[in-house]
């Protein structure tokens, strides 16, 4: 087994923690809806709920147009997909590789905190996606 100097070990631990934190910020930024789309999302959810309960009439039309498409940057979104894939891959495979390469070993505390962060991101994403429907269902008796 190769001995690693403490300074290098601390740098690698800091890099692993930075990867975990950056993944968390990317995930939370992607999960938060924009202010203009949240209104259209709640309107669409209200219309869907009204149709489900039979409150919508046949002569009513629903606005299905997309808002904010003019300033949508396709290249930026495609790049973001690959950035999330690379950062997620590094965050996933770094602990596995760290078991075999002593220089990339991650301390148990950092790994545990990373698991907690990942669990929190999954729960927060689930809550964000379920909240509009639940709010509409509870608000309309």
Coordinates of C-alpha atoms in Angstrom, one line a residue:
X1 CA 0.0 0.0 0.0
X2 CA 1.3 3.4 -0.9
X3 CA 1.6 6.1 1.8
X4 CA 0.1 9.4 0.9
X5 CA 1.3 12.6 2.5
X6 CA -1.3 14.4 4.7
X7 CA -1.3 17.5 2.5
X8 CA -2.2 15.5 -0.6
X9 CA -4.8 13.5 1.3
X10 CA -6.4 16.8 2.5
X11 CA -6.5 18.2 -1.0
X12 CA -8.2 15.0 -2.3
X13 CA -10.7 15.1 0.5
X14 CA -11.4 18.7 -0.3
X15 CA -11.8 17.9 -4.0
X16 CA -14.3 15.1 -3.1
X17 CA -16.3 17.4 -0.9
X18 CA -16.3 20.1 -3.6
X19 CA -17.7 17.6 -6.1
X20 CA -20.4 16.6 -3.7
X21 CA -21.4 20.2 -3.0
X22 CA -21.3 21.2 -6.6
X23 CA -23.6 18.3 -7.5
X24 CA -26.0 19.4 -4.7
X25 CA -26.1 23.0 -6.1
X26 CA -26.7 21.8 -9.6
X27 CA -29.4 19.5 -8.6
X28 CA -31.2 22.1 -6.4
X29 CA -30.9 24.7 -9.2
X30 CA -32.4 22.4 -11.7
X31 CA -35.2 21.4 -9.3
X32 CA -36.4 25.0 -8.6
X33 CA -39.0 26.2 -11.1
X34 CA -38.6 29.6 -12.6
X35 CA -41.2 32.2 -11.4
X36 CA -42.9 32.6 -14.8
X37 CA -43.2 28.8 -15.4
X38 CA -44.6 28.2 -11.9
X39 CA -47.7 30.2 -12.7
X40 CA -48.2 28.3 -16.0
X41 CA -47.6 25.0 -14.2
X42 CA -50.2 25.8 -11.5
X43 CA -52.6 26.9 -14.2
X44 CA -52.1 23.7 -16.2
X45 CA -52.5 21.7 -13.0
X46 CA -55.7 23.5 -12.2
X47 CA -57.0 22.9 -15.7
X48 CA -56.1 19.2 -15.4
X49 CA -57.8 18.9 -12.0
X50 CA -60.9 20.6 -13.4
X51 CA -61.1 18.3 -16.3
X52 CA -60.6 15.3 -14.0
X53 CA -63.6 16.4 -11.9
X54 CA -65.7 17.3 -14.8
X55 CA -65.8 21.0 -14.1
X56 CA -64.4 22.0 -17.5
X57 CA -66.9 22.6 -20.3
X58 CA -66.5 21.5 -23.9
X59 CA -66.6 25.1 -25.2
X60 CA -63.7 26.1 -22.9
X61 CA -60.3 26.2 -24.5
X62 CA -57.1 25.8 -22.6
X63 CA -54.0 27.8 -23.4
X64 CA -51.3 25.3 -24.3
X65 CA -48.7 27.8 -25.6
X66 CA -45.2 27.7 -24.2
X67 CA -43.9 30.8 -22.5
X68 CA -40.2 31.9 -22.5
X69 CA -39.2 29.9 -25.6
X70 CA -37.7 32.9 -27.3
X71 CA -34.8 33.2 -24.8
X72 CA -34.2 29.4 -24.5
X73 CA -30.6 28.5 -25.2
X74 CA -30.4 25.0 -26.7
X75 CA -26.6 24.8 -26.6
X76 CA -26.6 25.7 -22.9
X77 CA -29.2 23.1 -22.1
X78 CA -27.3 20.4 -24.0
X79 CA -24.1 21.4 -22.3
X80 CA -25.8 21.3 -18.9
X81 CA -26.9 17.7 -19.5
X82 CA -23.3 16.6 -20.1
X83 CA -22.0 18.7 -17.1
X84 CA -24.5 17.0 -14.8
X85 CA -23.6 13.6 -16.3
X86 CA -19.8 14.1 -15.8
X87 CA -20.2 15.5 -12.2
X88 CA -22.6 12.8 -11.3
X89 CA -20.3 10.2 -12.7
X90 CA -17.4 11.6 -10.8
X91 CA -19.4 11.7 -7.6
X92 CA -20.6 8.1 -8.1
X93 CA -17.4 6.5 -9.2
X94 CA -14.9 8.3 -7.0
X95 CA -15.8 6.3 -3.9
X96 CA -15.5 3.0 -5.9
X97 CA -12.2 3.9 -7.4
X98 CA -11.0 5.2 -4.0
X99 CA -11.3 1.6 -2.6
X100 CA -8.7 0.5 -5.1
X101 CA -6.5 3.6 -5.4
X102 CA -5.3 4.8 -2.1
X103 CA -4.6 8.3 -3.4
X104 CA -8.3 8.7 -4.1
X105 CA -9.6 7.4 -0.8
X106 CA -12.5 9.4 0.7
X107 CA -12.8 9.6 4.4
X108 CA -15.9 7.8 5.9
X109 CA -17.3 11.1 7.3
X110 CA -17.3 12.8 3.9
X111 CA -18.9 9.7 2.3
X112 CA -21.6 9.6 4.9
X113 CA -22.3 13.4 4.4
X114 CA -22.4 12.8 0.7
X115 CA -25.0 10.1 1.2
X116 CA -27.1 12.4 3.4
X117 CA -26.9 15.2 0.8
X118 CA -27.9 12.8 -2.0
X119 CA -30.9 11.6 0.0
X120 CA -31.9 15.2 0.7
X121 CA -31.7 16.1 -3.0
X122 CA -33.9 13.1 -3.9
X123 CA -36.5 13.9 -1.2
X124 CA -36.5 17.7 -2.1
X125 CA -37.0 16.9 -5.8
X126 CA -39.9 14.5 -5.1
X127 CA -41.5 17.2 -2.9
X128 CA -41.1 19.9 -5.5
X129 CA -42.7 17.7 -8.2
X130 CA -45.6 16.6 -5.9
X131 CA -46.4 19.9 -4.3
X132 CA -48.4 21.6 -7.1
X133 CA -50.8 18.7 -7.5
X134 CA -51.2 18.2 -3.8
X135 CA -51.9 21.9 -3.3
X136 CA -54.5 21.9 -6.0
X137 CA -56.2 18.8 -4.7
X138 CA -56.3 20.1 -1.1
X139 CA -57.4 23.5 -2.2
X140 CA -60.4 22.3 -4.3
X141 CA -62.9 20.2 -2.3

